[in-house]
mmCIF file of C-alpha atoms in Angstrom:
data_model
loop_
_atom_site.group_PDB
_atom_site.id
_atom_site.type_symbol
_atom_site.label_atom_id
_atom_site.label_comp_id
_atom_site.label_asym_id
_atom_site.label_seq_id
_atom_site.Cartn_x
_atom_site.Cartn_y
_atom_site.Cartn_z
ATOM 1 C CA UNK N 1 18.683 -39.203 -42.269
ATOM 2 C CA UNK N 2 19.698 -35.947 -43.333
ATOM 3 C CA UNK N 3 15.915 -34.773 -43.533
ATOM 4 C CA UNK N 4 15.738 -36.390 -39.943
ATOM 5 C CA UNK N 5 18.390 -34.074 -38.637
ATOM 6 C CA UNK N 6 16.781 -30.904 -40.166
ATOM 7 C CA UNK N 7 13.636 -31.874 -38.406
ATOM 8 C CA UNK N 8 15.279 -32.388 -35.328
ATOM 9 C CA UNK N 9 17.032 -28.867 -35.594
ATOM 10 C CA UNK N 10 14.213 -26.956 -36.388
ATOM 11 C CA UNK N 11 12.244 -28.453 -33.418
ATOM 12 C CA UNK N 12 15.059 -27.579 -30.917
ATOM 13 C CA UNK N 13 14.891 -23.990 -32.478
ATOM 14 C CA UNK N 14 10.819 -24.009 -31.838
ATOM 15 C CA UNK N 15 11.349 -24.849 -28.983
ATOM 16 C CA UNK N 16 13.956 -22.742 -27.408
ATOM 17 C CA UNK N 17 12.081 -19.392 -28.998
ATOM 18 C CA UNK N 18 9.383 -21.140 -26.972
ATOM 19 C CA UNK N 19 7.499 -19.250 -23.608
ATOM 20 C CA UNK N 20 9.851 -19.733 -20.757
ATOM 21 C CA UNK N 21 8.922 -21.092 -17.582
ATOM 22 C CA UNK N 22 6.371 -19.028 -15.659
ATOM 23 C CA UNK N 23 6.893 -16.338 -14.220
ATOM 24 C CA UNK N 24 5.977 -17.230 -10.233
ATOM 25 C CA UNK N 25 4.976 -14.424 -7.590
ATOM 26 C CA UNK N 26 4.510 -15.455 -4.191
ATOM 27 C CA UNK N 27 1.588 -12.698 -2.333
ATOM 28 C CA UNK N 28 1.328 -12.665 1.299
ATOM 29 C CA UNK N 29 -1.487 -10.946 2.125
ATOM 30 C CA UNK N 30 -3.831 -10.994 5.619
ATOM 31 C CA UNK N 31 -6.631 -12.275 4.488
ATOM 32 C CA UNK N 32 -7.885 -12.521 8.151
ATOM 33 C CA UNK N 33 -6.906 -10.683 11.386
ATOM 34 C CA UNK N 34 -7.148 -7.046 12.138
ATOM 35 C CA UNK N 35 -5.595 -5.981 9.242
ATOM 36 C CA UNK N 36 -7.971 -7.936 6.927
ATOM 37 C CA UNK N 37 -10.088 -4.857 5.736
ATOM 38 C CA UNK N 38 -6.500 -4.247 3.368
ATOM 39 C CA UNK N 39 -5.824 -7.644 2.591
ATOM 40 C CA UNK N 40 -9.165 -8.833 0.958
ATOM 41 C CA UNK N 41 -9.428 -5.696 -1.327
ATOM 42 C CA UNK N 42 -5.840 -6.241 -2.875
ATOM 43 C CA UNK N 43 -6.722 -9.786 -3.041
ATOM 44 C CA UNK N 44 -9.864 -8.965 -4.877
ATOM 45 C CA UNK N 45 -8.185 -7.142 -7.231
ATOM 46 C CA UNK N 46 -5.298 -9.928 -7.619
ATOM 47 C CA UNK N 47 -8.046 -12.109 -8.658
ATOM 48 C CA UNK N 48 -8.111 -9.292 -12.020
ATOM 49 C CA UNK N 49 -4.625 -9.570 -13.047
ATOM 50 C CA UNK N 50 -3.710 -10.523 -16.683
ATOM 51 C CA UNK N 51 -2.788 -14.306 -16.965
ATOM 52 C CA UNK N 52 0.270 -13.249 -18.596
ATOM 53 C CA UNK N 53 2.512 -10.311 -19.118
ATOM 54 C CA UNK N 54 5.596 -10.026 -22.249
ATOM 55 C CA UNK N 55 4.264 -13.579 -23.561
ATOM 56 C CA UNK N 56 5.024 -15.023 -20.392
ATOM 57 C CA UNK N 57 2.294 -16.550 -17.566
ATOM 58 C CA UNK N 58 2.063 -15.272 -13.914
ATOM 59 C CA UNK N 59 1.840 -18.197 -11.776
ATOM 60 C CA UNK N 60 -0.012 -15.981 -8.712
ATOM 61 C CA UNK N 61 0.530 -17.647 -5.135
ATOM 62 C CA UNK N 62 -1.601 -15.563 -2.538
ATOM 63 C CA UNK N 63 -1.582 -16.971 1.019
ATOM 64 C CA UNK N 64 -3.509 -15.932 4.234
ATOM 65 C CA UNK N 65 -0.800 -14.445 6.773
ATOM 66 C CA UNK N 66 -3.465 -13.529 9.119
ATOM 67 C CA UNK N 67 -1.945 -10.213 10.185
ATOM 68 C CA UNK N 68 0.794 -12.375 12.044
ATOM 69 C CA UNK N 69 4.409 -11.883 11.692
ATOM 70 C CA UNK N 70 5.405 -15.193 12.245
ATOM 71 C CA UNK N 71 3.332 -16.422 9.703
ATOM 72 C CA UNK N 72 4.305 -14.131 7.244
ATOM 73 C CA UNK N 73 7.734 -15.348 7.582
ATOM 74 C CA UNK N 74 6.530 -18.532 6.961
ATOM 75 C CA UNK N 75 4.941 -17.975 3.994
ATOM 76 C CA UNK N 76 8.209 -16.059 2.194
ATOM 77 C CA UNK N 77 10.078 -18.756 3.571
ATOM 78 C CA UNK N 78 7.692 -21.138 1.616
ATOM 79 C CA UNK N 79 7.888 -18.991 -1.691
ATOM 80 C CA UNK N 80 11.501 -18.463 -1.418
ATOM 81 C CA UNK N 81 12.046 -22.395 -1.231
ATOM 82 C CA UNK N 82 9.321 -24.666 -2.542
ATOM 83 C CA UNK N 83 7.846 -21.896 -4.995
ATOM 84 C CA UNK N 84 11.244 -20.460 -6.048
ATOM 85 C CA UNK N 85 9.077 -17.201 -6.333
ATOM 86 C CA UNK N 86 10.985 -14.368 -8.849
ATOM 87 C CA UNK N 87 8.626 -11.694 -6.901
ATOM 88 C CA UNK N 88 7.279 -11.668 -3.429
ATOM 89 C CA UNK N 89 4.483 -9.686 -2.428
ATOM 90 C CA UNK N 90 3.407 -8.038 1.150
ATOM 91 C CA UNK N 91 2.070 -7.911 3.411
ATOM 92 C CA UNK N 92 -0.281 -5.156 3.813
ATOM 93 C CA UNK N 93 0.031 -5.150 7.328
ATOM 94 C CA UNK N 94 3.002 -3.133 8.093
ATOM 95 C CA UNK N 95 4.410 -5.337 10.707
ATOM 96 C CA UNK N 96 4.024 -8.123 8.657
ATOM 97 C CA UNK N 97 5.727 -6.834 5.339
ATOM 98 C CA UNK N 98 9.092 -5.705 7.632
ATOM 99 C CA UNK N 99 9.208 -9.673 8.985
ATOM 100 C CA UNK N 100 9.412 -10.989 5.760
ATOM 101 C CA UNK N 101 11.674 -7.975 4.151
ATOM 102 C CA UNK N 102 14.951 -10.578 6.058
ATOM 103 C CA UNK N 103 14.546 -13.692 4.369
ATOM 104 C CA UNK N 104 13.693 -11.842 1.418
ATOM 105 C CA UNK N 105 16.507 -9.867 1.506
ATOM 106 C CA UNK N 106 18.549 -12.961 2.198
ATOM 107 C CA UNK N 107 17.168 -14.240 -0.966
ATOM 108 C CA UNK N 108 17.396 -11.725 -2.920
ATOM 109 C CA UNK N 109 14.313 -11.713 -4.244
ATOM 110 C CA UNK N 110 12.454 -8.585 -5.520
ATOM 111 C CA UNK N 111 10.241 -7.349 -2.240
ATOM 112 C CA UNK N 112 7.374 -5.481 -2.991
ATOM 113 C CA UNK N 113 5.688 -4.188 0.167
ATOM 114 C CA UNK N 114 2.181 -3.092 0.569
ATOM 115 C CA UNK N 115 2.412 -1.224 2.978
ATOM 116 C CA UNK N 116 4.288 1.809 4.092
ATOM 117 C CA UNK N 117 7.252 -0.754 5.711
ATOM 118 C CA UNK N 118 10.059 1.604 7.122
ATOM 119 C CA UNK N 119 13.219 -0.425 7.344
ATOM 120 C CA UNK N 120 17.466 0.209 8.946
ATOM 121 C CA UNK N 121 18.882 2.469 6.068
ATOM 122 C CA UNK N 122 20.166 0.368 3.707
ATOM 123 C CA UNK N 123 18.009 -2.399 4.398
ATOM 124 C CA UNK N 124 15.998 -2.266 1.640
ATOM 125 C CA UNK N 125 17.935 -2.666 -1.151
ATOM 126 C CA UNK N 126 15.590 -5.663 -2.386
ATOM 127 C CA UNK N 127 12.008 -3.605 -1.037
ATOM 128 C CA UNK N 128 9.795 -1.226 -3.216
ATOM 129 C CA UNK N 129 6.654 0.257 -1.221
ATOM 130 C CA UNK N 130 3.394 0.126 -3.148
ATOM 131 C CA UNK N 131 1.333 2.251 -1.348
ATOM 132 C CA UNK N 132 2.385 6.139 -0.118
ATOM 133 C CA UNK N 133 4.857 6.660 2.621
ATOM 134 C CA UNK N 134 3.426 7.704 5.932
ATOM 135 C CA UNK N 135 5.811 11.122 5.221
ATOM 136 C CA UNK N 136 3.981 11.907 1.744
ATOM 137 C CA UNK N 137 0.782 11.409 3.318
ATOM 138 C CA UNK N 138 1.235 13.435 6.355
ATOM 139 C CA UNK N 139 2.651 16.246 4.450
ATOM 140 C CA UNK N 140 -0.968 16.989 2.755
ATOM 141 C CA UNK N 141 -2.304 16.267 5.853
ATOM 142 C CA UNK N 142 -0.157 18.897 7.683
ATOM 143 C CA UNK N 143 -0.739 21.500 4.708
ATOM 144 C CA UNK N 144 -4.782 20.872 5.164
ATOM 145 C CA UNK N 145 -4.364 21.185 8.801
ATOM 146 C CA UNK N 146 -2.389 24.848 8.599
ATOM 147 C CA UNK N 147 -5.231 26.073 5.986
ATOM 148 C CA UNK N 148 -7.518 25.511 8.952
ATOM 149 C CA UNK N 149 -5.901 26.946 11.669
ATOM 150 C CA UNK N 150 -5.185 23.678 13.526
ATOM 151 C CA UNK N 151 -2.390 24.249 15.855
ATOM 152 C CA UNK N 152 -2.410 21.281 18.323
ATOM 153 C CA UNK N 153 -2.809 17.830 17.594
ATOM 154 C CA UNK N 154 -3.649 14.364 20.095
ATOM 155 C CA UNK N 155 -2.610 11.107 18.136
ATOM 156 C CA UNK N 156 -4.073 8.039 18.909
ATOM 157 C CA UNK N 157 -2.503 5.220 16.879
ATOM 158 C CA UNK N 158 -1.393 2.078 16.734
ATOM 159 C CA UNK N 159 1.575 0.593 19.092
ATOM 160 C CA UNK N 160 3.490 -1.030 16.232
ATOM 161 C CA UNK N 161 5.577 0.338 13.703
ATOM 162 C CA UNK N 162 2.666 1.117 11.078
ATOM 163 C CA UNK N 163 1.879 3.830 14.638
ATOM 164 C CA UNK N 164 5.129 4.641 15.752
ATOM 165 C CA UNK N 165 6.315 5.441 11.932
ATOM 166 C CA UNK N 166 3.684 7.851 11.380
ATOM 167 C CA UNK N 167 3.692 9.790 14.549
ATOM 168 C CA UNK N 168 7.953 9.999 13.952
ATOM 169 C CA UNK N 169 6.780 11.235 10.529
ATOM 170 C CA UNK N 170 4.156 13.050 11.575
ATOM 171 C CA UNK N 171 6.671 15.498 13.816
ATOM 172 C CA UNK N 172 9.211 15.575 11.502
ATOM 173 C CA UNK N 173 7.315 17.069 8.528
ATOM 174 C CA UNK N 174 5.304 19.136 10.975
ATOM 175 C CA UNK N 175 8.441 21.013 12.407
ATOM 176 C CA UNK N 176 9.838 21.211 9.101
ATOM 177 C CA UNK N 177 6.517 23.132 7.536
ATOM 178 C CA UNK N 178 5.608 24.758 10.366
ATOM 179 C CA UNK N 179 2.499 22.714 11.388
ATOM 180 C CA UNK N 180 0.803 21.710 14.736
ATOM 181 C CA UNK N 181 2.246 19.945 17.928
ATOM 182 C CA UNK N 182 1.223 17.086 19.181
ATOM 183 C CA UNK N 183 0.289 18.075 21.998
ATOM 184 C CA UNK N 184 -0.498 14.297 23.436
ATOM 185 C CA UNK N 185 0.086 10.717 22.756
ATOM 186 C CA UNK N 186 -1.814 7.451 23.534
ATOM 187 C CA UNK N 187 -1.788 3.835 22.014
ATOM 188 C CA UNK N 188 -3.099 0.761 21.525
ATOM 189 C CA UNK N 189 -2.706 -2.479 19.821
ATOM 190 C CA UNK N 190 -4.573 -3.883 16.550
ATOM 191 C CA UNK N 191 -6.450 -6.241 18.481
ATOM 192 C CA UNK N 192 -7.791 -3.984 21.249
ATOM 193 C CA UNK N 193 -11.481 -3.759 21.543
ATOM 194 C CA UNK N 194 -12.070 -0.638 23.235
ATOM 195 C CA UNK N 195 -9.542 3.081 23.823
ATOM 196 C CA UNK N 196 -11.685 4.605 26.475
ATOM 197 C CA UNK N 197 -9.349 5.604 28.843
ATOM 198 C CA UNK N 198 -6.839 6.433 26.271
ATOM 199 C CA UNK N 199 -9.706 8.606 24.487
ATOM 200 C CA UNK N 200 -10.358 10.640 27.598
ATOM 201 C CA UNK N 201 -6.527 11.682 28.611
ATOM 202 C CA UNK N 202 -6.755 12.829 25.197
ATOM 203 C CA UNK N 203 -10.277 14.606 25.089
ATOM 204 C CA UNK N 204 -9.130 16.351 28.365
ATOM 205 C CA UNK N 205 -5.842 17.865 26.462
ATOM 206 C CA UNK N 206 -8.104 19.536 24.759
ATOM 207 C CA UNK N 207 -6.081 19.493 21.211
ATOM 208 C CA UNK N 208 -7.638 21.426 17.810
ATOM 209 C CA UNK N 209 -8.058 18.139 16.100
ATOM 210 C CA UNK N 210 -6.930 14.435 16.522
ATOM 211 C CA UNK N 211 -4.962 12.138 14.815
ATOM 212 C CA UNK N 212 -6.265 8.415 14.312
ATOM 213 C CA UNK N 213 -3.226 6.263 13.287
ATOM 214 C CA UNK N 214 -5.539 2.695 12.715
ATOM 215 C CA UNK N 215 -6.801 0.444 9.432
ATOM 216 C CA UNK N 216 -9.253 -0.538 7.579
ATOM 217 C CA UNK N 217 -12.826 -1.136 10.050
ATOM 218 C CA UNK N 218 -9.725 -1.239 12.640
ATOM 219 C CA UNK N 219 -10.011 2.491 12.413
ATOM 220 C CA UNK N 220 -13.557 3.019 13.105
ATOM 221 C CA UNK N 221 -13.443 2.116 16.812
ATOM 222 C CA UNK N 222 -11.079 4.529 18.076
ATOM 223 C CA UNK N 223 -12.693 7.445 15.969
ATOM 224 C CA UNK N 224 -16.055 7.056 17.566
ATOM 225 C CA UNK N 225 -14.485 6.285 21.370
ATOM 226 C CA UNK N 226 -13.337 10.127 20.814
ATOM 227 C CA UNK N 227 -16.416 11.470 19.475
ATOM 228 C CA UNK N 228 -18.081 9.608 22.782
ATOM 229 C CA UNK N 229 -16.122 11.292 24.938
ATOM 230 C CA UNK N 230 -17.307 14.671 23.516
ATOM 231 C CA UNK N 231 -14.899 15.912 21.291
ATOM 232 C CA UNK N 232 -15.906 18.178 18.914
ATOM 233 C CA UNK N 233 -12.958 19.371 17.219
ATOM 234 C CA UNK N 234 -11.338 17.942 13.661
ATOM 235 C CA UNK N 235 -10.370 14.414 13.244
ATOM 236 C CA UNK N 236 -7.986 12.925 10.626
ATOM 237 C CA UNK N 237 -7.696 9.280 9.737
ATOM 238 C CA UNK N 238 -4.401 8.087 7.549
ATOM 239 C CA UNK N 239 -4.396 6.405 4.565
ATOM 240 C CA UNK N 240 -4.885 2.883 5.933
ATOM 241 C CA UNK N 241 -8.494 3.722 6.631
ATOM 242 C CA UNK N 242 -9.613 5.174 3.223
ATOM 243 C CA UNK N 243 -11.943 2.415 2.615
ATOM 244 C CA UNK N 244 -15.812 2.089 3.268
ATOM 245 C CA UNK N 245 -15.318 -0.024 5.892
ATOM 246 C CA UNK N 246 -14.774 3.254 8.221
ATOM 247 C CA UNK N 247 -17.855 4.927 6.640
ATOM 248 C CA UNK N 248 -19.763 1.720 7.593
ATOM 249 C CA UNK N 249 -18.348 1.117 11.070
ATOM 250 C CA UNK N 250 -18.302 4.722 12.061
ATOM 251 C CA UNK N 251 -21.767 5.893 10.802
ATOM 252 C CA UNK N 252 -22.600 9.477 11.779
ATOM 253 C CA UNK N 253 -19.634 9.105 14.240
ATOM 254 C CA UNK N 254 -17.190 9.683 11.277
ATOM 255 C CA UNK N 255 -19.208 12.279 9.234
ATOM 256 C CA UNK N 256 -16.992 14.877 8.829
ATOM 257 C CA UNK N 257 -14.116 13.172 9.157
ATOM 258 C CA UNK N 258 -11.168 14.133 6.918
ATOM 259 C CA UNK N 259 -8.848 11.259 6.129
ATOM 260 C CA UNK N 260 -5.736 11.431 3.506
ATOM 261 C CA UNK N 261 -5.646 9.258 0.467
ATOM 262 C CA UNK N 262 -4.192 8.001 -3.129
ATOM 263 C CA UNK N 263 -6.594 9.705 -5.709
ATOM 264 C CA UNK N 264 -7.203 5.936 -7.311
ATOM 265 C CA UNK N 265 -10.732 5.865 -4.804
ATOM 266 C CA UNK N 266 -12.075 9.578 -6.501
ATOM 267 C CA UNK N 267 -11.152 9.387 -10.213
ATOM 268 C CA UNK N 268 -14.298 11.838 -11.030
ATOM 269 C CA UNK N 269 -13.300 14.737 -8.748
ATOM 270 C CA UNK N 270 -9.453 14.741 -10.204
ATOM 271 C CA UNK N 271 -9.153 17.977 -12.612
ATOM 272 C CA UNK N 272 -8.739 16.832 -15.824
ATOM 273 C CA UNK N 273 -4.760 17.372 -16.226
ATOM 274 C CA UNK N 274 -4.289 14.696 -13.427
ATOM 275 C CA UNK N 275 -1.780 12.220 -14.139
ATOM 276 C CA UNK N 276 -3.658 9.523 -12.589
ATOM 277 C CA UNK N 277 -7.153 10.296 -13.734
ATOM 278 C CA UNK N 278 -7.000 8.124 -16.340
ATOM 279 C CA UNK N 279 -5.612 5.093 -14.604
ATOM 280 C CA UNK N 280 -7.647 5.720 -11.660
ATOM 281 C CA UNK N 281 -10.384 5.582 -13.263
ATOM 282 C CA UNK N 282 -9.490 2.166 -15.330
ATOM 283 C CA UNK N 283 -8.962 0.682 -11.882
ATOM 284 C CA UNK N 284 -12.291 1.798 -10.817
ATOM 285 C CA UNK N 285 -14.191 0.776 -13.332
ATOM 286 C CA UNK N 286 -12.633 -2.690 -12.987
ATOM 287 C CA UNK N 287 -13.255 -3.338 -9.527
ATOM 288 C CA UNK N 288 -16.407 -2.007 -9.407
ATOM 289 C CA UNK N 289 -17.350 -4.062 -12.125
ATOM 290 C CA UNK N 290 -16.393 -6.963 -10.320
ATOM 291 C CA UNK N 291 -17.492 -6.149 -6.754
ATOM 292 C CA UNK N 292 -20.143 -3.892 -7.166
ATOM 293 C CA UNK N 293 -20.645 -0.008 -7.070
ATOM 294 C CA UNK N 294 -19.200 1.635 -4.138
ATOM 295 C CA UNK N 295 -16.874 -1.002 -3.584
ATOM 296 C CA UNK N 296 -13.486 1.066 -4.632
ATOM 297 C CA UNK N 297 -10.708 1.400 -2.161
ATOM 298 C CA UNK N 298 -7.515 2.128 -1.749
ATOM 299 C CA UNK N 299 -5.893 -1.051 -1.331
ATOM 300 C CA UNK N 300 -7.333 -2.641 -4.503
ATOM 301 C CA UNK N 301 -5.671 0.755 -6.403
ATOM 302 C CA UNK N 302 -2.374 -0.738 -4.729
ATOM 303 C CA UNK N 303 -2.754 -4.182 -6.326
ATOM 304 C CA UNK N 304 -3.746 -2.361 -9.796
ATOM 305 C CA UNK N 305 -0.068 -0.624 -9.878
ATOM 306 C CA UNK N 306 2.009 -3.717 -9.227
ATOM 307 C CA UNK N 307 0.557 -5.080 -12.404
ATOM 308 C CA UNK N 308 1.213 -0.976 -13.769
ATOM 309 C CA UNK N 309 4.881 -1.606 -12.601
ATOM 310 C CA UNK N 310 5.308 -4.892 -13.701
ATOM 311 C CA UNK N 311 4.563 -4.182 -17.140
ATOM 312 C CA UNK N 312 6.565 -1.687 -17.476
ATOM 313 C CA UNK N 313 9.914 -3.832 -16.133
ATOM 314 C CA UNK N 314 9.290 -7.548 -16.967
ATOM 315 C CA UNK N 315 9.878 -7.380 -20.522
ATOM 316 C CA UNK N 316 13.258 -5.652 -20.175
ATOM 317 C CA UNK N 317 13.790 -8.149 -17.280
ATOM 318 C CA UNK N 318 12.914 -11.581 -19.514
ATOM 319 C CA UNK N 319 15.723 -9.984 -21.865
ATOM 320 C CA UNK N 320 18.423 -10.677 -19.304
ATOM 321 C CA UNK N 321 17.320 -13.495 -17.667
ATOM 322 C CA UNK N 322 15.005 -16.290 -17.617
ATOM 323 C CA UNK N 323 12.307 -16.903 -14.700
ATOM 324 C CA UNK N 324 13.207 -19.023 -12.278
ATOM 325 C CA UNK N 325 16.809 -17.298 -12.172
ATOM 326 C CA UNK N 326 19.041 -15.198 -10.168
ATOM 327 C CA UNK N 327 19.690 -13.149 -13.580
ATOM 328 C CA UNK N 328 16.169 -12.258 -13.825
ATOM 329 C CA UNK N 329 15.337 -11.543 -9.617
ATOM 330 C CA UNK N 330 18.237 -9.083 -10.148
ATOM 331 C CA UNK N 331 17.180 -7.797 -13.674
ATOM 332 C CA UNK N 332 13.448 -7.046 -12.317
ATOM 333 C CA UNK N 333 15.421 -5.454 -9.088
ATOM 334 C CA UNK N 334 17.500 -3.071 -11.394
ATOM 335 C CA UNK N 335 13.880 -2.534 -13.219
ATOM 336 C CA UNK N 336 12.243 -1.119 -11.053
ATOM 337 C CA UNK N 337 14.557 1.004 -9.674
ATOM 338 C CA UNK N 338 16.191 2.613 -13.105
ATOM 339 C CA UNK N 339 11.979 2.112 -14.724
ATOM 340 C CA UNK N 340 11.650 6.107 -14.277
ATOM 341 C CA UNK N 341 8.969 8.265 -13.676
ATOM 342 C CA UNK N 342 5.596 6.064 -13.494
ATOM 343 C CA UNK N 343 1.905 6.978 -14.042
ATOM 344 C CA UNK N 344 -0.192 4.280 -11.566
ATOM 345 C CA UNK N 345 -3.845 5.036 -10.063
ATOM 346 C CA UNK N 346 -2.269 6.135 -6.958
ATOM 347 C CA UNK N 347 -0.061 9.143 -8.172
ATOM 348 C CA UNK N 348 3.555 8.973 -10.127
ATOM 349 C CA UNK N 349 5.940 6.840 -8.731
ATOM 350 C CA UNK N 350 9.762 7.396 -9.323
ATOM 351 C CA UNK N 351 12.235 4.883 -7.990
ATOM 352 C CA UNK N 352 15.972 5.517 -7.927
ATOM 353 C CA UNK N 353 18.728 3.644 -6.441
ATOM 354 C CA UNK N 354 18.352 6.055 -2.834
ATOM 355 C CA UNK N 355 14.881 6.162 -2.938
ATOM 356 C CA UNK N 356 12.626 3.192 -2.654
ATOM 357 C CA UNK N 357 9.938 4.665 -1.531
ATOM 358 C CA UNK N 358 8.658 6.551 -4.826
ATOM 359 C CA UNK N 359 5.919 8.853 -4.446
ATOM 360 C CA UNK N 360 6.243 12.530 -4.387
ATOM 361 C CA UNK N 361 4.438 14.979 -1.740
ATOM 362 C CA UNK N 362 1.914 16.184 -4.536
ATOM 363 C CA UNK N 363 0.516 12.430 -4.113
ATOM 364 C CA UNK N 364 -1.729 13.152 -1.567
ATOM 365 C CA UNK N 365 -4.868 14.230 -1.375
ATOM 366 C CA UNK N 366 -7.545 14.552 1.603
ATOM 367 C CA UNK N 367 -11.073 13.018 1.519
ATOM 368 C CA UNK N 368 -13.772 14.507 3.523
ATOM 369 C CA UNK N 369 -16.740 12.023 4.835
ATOM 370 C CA UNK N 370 -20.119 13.460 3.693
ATOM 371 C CA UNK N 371 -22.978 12.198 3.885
ATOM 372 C CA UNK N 372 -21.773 8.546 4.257
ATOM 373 C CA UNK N 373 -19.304 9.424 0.613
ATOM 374 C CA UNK N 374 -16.147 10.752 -0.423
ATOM 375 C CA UNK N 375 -15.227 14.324 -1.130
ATOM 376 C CA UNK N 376 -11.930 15.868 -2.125
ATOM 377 C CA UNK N 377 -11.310 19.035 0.196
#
C-alpha cells in the first residue's frame, strides 16, 4: 500500500512538471480580397513557425477574413470564444485589424496588429503593431523627398483609414521637418478598378512627385493610371506595396519608382553594423527557401518578428500563468510592453507602456525599382 501511494505521488508530480496546455493563437489574416497580396505572404511564412516555443506547443489558427471587417470580427469573436485564443493576430488589412481591436479589447486578449492600425488614444492598451507606423515610414520618405528638391506633393490613396492615416501623417511630419505640401488630394476605394479621373485632377496640379497610398498588386493600378496620364515627375509608394507584386503589375510603368520599406526585403545592401542584417537575412533565407528566389517581402518579415517577439516574452509569461488563462493573456500583455529594446528583421522595436507602436524613425529605408529589382537609395 505504502509503495502504492509513493507511486501515485510521484506520478502526480510527473505530471504536474508536465507541458501545459497549448499555447493557442488565433491569426486573422485576408487571405482573399484586395488586401490579399499581404495576407498570403504572412501566411506563408506562418506556415514556418516553430511547433513550439519555452517547451510549450503553438496551436496556430489562421482564418481567411477576406479583407472584410465584418468578417474579421467574426473570426476574433470565434477565437475569443470557441478557441479561447491567449494571442490574436491581424489583420493585415488596416481596416480589418481596427474591427477586431473591440472585442479584443473587451477580451482582453493580447492584439497583435499587422498592420499600421491607428486607434482613440488609449484604445490600445491590449494592441502592439507589427509592421512600421505610417509616421516612421513617412518620415524617411519626407527626408528622401527634401534631398531631392521635391517641394509639392499630389496623394492618391486609399479612402479608408490605412489612406486617411497616412496622408494625416504624412502632413504632420512634413510641417514638422520642413518637407513638401500636398498640394492635392484624390481617393478611391480598395476595390476600385480604375483612378482616371482622379489621376488627371492630379496630373493637371502639376505637383514635383506623387504619393500612392495603396497595397500589395492593389498599388500597381493607380501608379500606372498616373504615368498614363503623362506624368513624369517622382512617385512614391508606402510600405504596403513593397512586394513584387507591384514590380509585376506595374512593369516599366513603376521603374523608377521609389517606395519606403522595413530593411527585412534587402538584407545584402544593409552596411554591416545593421541591427537587422542578421535577422533579415535569416528571414530571407527561410522564405526563399520555401517559396523560391525572389519571393521575399515585407509582410512575410512581419510574420518572422511575431515569432522574434514571442520568444522573447512567452517564457517569462508561462512563469506567471498557465495558457488558457487570464494570468498569462495579461502576463504576455505586460511582456511585450516592459520586453525592451528588440532586434527583428524589420528594424528595433521598443515597446513601453505609452508607446505601442515601437519602431523608431531610423527604421525606414527607401527602395528604388530598377530594372524590375530592389535598390536601397
Amino acid at each position: 500500500m505504502k509503495a502504492l501511494k509513493t507511486l501515485v505521488a510521484v506520478a502526480a508530480a510527473l505530471l504536474a512538471g508536465a507541458a501545459q496546455a497549448d499555447i493557442t493563437i488565433g491569426i486573422s489574416l485576408p487571405l482573399t480580397g484586395p488586401a490579399s497580396g499581404l495576407g498570403i505572404p504572412m501566411a506563408n511564412y506562418i506556415k514556418l513557425w516553430p511547433t513550439e516555443i519555452a517547451g510549450e506547443k503553438l496551436k496556430v489558427i489562421v482564418l481567411d477574413d477576406a479583407t472584410d471587417p465584418t468578417k474579421g470580427v467574426t473570426n476574433a469573436k470565434k477565437f475569443i470564444t470557441e478557441d479561447k485564443a491567449d494571442i490574436i493576430m491581424g489583420s493585415a488589412a488596416t481596416p480589418v485589424a481596427i474591427a477586431m481591436s473591440g472585442p479584443i479589447a473587451e477580451s482582453e486578449t493580447p492584439h497583435f496588429a499587422f498592420s499600421p492600425a491607428v486607434l482613440p488614444a488609449g484604445k490600445d492598451h491590449w494592441m502592439f503593431r507589427l509592421p512600421q507606423g505610417n509616421a516612421v515610414m513617412a518620415y524617411a520618405m519626407i527626408e528622401h523627398m527634401k534631398k531631392l528638391g521635391v517641394k509639392t506633393v499630389g496623394f492618391l490613396g486609399y479612402t479608408d483609414a490605412y489612406g486617411e492615416s497616412w496622408l494625416n501623417d504624412f502632413k504632420a511630419q512634413s510641417q514638422a521637418l520642413g518637407g513638401p505640401q500636398i498640394i492635392a488630394a484624390e481617393r478611391f476605394a480598395r476595390a476600385d478598378t480604375s483612378v482616371t479621373a482622379q489621376a488627371l485632377k492630379l496630373v493637371s496640379a502639376n505637383p514635383d512627385a506623387m504619393l500612392v497610398v495603396a497595397s500589395g498588386s492593389g498599388a500597381a493600378m493607380p501608379h500606372k493610371a498616373i504615368v498614363e496620364r503623362g506624368f513624369k515627375g517622382k512617385i512614391y509608394q508606402t510600405h504596403a506595396a513593397a512586394s513584387r507584386d507591384l514590380v509585376r503589375v506595374g512593369g516599366k510603368d513603376v521603374e523608377g519608382a521609389y517606395v519606403t520599406s522595413g530593411p527585412a526585403v534587402i538584407p545584402e545592401q544593409l552596411p554591416a553594423n545593421h541591427p537587422s542584417r542578421a535577422l533579415a537575412a535569416d528571414f530571407v533565407a527561410k522564405y526563399e527557401k520555401a517559396y523560391g528566389p525572389g519571393s521575399r517581402n515585407q509582410f512575410g518579415g512581419h510574420a518572422y518578428d511575431a515569432i522574434v517577439v514571442l520568444e522573447k516574452v512567452l517564457p517569462g509569461a508561462l512563469k506567471k500563468g498557465k495558457p488558457g488563462t487570464k494570468e498569462f493573456r495579461a502576463a504576455i500583455r505586460d511582456g511585450v510592453e516592459t520586453m525592451g529594446r528588440t532586434v527583428v528583421s524589420h528594424g528595433v522595436l521598443n515597446y513601453t507602456k505609452d508607446n505601442h507602436w515601437g519602431f523608431t524613425t531610423e527604421t525606414g529605408v527607401i527602395l528604388k525599382v530598377v530594372n524590375g529589382d530592389w535598390k536601397v537609395e
